[in-house]
Tab-separated table of C-alpha atoms in Angstrom:
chain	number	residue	atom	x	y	z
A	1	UNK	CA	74.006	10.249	-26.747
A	2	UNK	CA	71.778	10.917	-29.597
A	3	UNK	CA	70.426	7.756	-29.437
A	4	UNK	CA	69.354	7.849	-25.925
A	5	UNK	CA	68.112	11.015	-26.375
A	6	UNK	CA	65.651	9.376	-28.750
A	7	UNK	CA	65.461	6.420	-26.693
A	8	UNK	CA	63.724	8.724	-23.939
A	9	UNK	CA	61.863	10.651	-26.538
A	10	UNK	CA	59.928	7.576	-27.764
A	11	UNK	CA	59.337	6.426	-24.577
A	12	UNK	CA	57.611	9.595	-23.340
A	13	UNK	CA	55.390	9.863	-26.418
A	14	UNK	CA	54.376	6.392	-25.950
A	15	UNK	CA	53.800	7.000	-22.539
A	16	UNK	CA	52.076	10.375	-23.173
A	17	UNK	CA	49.238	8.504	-26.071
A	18	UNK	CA	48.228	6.242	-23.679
A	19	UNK	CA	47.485	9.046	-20.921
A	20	UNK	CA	45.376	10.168	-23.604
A	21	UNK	CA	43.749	7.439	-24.353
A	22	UNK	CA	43.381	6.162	-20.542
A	23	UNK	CA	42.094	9.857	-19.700
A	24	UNK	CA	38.528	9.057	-21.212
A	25	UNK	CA	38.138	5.611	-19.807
A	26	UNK	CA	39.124	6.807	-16.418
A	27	UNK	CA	36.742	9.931	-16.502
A	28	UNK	CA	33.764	7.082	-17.602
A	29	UNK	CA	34.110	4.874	-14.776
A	30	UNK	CA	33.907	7.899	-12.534
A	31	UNK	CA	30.730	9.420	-14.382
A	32	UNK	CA	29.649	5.289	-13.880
A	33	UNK	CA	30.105	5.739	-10.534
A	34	UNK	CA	28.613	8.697	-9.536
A	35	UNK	CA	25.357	7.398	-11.324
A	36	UNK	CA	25.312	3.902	-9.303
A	37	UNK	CA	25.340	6.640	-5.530
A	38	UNK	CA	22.229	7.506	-4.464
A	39	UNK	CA	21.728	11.320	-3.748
A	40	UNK	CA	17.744	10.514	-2.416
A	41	UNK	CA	15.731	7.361	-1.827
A	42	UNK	CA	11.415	7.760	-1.597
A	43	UNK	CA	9.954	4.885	0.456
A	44	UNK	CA	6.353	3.966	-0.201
A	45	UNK	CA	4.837	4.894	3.170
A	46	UNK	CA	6.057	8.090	5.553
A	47	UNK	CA	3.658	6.977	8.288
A	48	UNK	CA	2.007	4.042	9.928
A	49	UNK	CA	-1.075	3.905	12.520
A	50	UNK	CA	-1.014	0.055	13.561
A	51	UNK	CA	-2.210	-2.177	16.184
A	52	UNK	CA	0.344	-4.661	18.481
A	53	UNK	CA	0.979	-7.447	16.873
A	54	UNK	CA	0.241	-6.186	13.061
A	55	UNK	CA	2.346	-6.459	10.167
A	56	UNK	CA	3.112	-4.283	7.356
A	57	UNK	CA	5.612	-4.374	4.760
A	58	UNK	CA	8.445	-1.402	3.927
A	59	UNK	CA	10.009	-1.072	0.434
A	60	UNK	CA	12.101	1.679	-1.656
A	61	UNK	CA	9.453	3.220	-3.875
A	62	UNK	CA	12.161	5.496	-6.287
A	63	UNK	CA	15.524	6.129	-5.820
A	64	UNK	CA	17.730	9.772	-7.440
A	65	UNK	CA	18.853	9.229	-9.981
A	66	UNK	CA	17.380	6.326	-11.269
A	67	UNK	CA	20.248	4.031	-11.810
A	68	UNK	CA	21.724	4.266	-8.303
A	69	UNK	CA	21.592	1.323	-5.953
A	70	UNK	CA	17.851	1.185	-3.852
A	71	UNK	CA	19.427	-1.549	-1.184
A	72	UNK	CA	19.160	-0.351	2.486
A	73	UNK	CA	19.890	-1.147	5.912
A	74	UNK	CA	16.489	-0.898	8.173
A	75	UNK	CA	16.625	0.604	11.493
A	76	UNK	CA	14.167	0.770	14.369
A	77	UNK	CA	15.152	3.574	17.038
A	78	UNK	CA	12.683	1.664	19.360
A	79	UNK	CA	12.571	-1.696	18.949
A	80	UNK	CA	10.456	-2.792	21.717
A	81	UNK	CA	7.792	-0.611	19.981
A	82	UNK	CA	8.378	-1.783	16.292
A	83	UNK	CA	10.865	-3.645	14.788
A	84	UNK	CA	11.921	-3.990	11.092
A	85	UNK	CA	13.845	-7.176	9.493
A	86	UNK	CA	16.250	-6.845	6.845
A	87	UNK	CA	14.013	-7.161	4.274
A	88	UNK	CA	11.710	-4.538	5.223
A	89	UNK	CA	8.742	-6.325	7.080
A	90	UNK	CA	7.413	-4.217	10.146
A	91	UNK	CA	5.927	-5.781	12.958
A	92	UNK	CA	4.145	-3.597	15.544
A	93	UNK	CA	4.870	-5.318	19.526
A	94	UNK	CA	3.649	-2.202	22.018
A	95	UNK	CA	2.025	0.878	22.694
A	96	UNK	CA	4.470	3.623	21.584
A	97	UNK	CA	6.092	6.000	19.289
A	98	UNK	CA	9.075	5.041	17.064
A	99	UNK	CA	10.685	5.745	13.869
A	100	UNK	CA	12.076	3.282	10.795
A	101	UNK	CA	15.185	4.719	9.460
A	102	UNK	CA	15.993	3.570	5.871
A	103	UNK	CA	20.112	3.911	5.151
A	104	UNK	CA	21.506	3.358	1.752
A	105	UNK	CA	24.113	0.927	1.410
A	106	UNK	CA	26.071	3.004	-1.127
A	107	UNK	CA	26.070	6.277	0.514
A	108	UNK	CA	25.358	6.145	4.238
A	109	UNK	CA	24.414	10.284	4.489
A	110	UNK	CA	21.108	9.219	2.404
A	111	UNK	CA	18.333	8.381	4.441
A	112	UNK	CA	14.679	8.339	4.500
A	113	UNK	CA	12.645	7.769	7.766
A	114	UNK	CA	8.822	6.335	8.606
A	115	UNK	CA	6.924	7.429	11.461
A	116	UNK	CA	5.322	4.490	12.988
A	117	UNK	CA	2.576	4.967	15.710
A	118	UNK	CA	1.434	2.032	17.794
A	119	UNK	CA	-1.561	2.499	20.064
A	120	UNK	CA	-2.924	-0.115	22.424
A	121	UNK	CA	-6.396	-1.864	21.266
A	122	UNK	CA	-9.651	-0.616	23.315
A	123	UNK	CA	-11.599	-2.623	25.553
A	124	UNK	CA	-13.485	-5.834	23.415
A	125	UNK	CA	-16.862	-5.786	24.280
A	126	UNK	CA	-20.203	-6.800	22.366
A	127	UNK	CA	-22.167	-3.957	20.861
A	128	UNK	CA	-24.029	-2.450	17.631
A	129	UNK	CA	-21.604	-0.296	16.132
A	130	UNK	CA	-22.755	3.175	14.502
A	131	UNK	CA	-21.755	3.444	10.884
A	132	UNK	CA	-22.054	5.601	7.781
A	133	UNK	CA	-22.491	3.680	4.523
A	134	UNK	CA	-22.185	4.036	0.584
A	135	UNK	CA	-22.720	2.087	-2.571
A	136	UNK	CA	-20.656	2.672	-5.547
A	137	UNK	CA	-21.828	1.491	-8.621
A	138	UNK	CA	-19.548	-1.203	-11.227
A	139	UNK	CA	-17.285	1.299	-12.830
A	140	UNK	CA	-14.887	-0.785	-15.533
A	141	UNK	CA	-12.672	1.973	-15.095
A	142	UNK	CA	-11.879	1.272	-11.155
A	143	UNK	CA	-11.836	-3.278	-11.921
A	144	UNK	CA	-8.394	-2.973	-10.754
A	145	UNK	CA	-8.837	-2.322	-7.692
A	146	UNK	CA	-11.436	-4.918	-6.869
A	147	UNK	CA	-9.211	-7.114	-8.276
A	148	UNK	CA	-5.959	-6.675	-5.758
A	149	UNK	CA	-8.349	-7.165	-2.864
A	150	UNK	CA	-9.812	-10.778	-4.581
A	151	UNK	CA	-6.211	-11.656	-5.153
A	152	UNK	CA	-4.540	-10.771	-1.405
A	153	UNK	CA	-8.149	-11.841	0.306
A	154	UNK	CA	-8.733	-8.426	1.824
A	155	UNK	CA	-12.416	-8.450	2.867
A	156	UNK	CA	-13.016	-6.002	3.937
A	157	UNK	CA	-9.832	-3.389	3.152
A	158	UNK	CA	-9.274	-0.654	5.626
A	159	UNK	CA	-8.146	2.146	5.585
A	160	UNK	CA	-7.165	4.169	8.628
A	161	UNK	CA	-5.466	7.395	6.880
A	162	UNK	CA	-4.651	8.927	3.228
A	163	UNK	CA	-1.242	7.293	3.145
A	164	UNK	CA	-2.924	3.535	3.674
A	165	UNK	CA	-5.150	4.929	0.300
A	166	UNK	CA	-2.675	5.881	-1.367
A	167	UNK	CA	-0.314	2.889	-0.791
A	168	UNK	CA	-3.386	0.691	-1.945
A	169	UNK	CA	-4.449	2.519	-5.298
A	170	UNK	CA	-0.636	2.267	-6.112
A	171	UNK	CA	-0.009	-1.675	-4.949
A	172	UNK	CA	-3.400	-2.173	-7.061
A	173	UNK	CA	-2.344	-0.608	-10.211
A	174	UNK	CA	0.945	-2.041	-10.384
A	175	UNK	CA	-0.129	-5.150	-10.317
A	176	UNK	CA	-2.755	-4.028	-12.933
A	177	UNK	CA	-0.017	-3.403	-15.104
A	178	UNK	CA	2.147	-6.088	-14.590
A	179	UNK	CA	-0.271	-8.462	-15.478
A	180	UNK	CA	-2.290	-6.657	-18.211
A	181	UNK	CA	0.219	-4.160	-19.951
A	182	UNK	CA	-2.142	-2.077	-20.609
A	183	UNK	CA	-1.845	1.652	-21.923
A	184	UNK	CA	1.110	2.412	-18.817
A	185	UNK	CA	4.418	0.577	-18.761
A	186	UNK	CA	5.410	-0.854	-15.656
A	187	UNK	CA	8.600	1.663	-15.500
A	188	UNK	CA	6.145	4.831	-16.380
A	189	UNK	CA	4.165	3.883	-12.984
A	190	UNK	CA	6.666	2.806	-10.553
A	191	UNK	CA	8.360	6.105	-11.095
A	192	UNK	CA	5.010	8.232	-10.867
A	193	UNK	CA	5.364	10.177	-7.723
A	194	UNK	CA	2.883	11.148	-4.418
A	195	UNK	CA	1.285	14.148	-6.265
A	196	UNK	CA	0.863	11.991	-9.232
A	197	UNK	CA	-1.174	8.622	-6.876
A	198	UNK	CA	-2.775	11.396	-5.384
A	199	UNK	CA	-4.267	12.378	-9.229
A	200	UNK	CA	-4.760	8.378	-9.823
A	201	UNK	CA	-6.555	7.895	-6.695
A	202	UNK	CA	-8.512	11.020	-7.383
A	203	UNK	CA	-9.611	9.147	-10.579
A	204	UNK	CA	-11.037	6.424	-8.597
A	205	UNK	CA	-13.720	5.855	-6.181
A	206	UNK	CA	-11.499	6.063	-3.026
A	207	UNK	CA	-10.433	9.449	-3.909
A	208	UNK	CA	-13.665	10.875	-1.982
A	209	UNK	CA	-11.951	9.742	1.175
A	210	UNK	CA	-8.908	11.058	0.639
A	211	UNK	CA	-10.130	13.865	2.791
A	212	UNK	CA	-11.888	12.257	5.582
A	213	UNK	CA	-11.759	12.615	8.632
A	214	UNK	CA	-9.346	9.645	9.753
A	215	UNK	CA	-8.915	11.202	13.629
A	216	UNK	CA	-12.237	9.689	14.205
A	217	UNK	CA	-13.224	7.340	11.479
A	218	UNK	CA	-11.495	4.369	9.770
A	219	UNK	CA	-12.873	3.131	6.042
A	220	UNK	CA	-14.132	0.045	5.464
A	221	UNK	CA	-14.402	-0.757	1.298
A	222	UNK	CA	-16.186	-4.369	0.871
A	223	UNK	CA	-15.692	-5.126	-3.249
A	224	UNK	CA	-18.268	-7.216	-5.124
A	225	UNK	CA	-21.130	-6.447	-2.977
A	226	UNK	CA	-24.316	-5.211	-4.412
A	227	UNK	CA	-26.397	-5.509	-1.058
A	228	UNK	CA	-27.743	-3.061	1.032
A	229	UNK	CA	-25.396	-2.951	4.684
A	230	UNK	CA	-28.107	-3.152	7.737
A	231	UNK	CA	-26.465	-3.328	10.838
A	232	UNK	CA	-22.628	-3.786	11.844
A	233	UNK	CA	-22.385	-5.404	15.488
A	234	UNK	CA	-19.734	-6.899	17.495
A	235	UNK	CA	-19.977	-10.703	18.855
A	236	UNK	CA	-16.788	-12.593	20.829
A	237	UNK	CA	-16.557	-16.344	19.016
A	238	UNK	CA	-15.617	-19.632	21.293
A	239	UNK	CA	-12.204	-18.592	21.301
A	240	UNK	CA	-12.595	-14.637	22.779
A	241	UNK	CA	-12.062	-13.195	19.486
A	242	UNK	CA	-14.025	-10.367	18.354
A	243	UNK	CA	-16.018	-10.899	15.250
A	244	UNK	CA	-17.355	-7.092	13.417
A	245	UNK	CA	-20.552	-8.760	12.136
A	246	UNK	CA	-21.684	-7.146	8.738
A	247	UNK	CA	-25.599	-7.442	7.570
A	248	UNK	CA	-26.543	-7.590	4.466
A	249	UNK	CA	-30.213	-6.845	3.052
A	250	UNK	CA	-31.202	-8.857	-0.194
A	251	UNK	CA	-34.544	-9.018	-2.502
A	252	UNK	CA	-35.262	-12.717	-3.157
A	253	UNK	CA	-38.953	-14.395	-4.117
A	254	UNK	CA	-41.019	-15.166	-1.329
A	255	UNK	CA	-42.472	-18.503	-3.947
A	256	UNK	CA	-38.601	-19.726	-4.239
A	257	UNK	CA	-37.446	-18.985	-1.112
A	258	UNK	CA	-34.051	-17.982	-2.331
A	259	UNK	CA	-31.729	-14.668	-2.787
A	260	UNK	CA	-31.784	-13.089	-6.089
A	261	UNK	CA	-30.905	-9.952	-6.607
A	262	UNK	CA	-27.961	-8.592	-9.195
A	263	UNK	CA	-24.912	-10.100	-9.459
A	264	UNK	CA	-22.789	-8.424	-6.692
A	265	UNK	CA	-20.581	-6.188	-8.891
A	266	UNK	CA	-21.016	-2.854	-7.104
A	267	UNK	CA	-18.615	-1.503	-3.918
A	268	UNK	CA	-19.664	-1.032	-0.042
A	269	UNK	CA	-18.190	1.581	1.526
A	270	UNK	CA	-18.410	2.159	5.302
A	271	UNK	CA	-17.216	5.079	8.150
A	272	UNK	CA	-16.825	3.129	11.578
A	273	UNK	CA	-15.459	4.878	14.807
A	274	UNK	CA	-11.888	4.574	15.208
A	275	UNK	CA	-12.558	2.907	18.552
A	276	UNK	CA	-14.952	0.320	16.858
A	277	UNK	CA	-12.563	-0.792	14.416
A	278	UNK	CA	-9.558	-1.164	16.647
A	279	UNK	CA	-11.186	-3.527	18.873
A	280	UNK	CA	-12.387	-6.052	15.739
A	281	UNK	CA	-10.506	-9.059	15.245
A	282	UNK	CA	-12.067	-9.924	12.150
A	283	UNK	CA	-15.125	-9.844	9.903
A	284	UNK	CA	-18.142	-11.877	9.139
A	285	UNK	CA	-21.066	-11.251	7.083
A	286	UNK	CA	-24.969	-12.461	7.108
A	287	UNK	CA	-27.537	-11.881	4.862
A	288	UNK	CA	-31.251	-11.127	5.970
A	289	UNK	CA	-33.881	-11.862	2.852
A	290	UNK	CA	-36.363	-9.346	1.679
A	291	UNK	CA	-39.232	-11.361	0.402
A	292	UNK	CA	-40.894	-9.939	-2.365
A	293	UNK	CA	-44.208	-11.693	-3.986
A	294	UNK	CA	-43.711	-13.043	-7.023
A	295	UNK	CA	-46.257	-11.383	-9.646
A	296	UNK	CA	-49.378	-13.977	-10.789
A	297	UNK	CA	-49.404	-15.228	-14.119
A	298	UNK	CA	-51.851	-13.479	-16.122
């Protein structure tokens, strides 16, 4: 009896260390868990203004707390108007009003949702469009920025509210990092919030226009142009697209017959009517030649 007794005395300690033992293991796979939910995900746009038939792209700009899981499910609650693919890529199709719904994977109660705003393209026709223009000079300081739109061939960029800004000036600057490492880490920026792009932009150039007004205007930002704009008219090509013809003005020597002028370092920046710019299919430029005499030898 006494040895049974023992038997079953053993066994329970035995059992009863490695409770205490498990206990710890068990309580960090939970605390593990909890970390990987999400309890908020931040996309990098809240709005869009587009066109039928444009394209945009969608992504999980920061996700609470940091180590939880940023995959989502995309949903369009009006397809026909926008739809979304699984990786995020918006295409506008109609006229309309819809929303993109972003749904965690891990926890199904997070979401975070995009208002998207189609509107139908005015009537095309040929004209000379009314604008507002404004050099900036070459600031080192702002490089960056000219350097995203060289890279992804955006000439011009436009901008048709804050948000499009402010999704630009933070595209631009992490790419700025990535590639030069400069004084920010690439974790320090991809975790700066809106406030904080609203300070960067602020910084730069474009932060001017933060406060325009986009209801009637869109922005048009041409990098690496030093030349005076002239005139900004609309001409269909041989295939009924719309080209938004941009003139230049440029100082050249009447005895050479050729453009000289600075090398184009400096920025363009032009207001167009809202109407103006949705009916453009895309840009050209020309260049009209200021002769100036070339000074006699003496």
């Amino acid at each position: 009896m006494n040895r049974t007794r023992k038997t079953i005395w053993f066994v329970l300690s035995i059992c009863f260390v490695c409770m205490i033992f498990a206990m710890p293991v068990s309580a960090k796979g939970k605390s593990a868990a909890k970390k990987n939910v999400p309890k908020k995900i931040v996309l990098n746009r809240t709005e869009f203004l587009l066109y039928p038939g444009e394209e945009r792209k969608l992504s999980v700009e920061r996700v609470k707390p940091e180590k939880a899981s940023a995959k989502v499910v995309w949903k369009s609650k009006r397809k026909a108007v926008a739809a979304i693919s699984p990786k995020g890529e918006l295409k506008a199709r109609k006229p309309g009003k819809t929303t993109i719904t972003a749904i965690s994977k891990k926890n199904p109660k997070v979401k975070a949702v995009v208002k998207v705003i189609v509107k139908k393209r005015p009537e095309k026709k040929e004209k000379e469009c009314v604008f507002k223009t404004k050099r900036h000079a070459y600031n080192s300081s702002d490089e960056w920025l000219d350097v995203y739109a060289n890279i992804n061939h955006l000439e011009p960029v436009i901008f048709r509210n804050k948000e499009d800004i402010l999704e630009y000036v933070r595209c631009a600057r992490i790419l700025d990092v990535k590639n030069n490492k400069g004084y920010d880490t690439y974790d320090e920026v991809i975790k700066m919030n809106k406030r904080e792009w609203y300070k960067e932009t602020s910084r730069t150039f474009l932060g001017e226009y933060l406060n325009m007004d986009f209801k009637k205007e869109s922005l048009l930002v041409l990098f690496g142009r030093c030349n005076q704009v002239i005139s900004l008219k609309t001409k269909f090509d041989v295939n009924g697209k719309l080209q938004g013809i941009i003139g230049f003005q440029t100082i050249g020597e009447r005895n050479r017959g050729i453009g000289l002028g600075v090398t184009a370092i400096d920025t363009v920046a032009l207001k167009i009517s809202k109407q103006d710019e949705a009916m453009i299919d895309y840009y050209q430029f020309y260049y009209q030649f200021q002769e100036v005499e070339e000074e006699p030898e003496k």
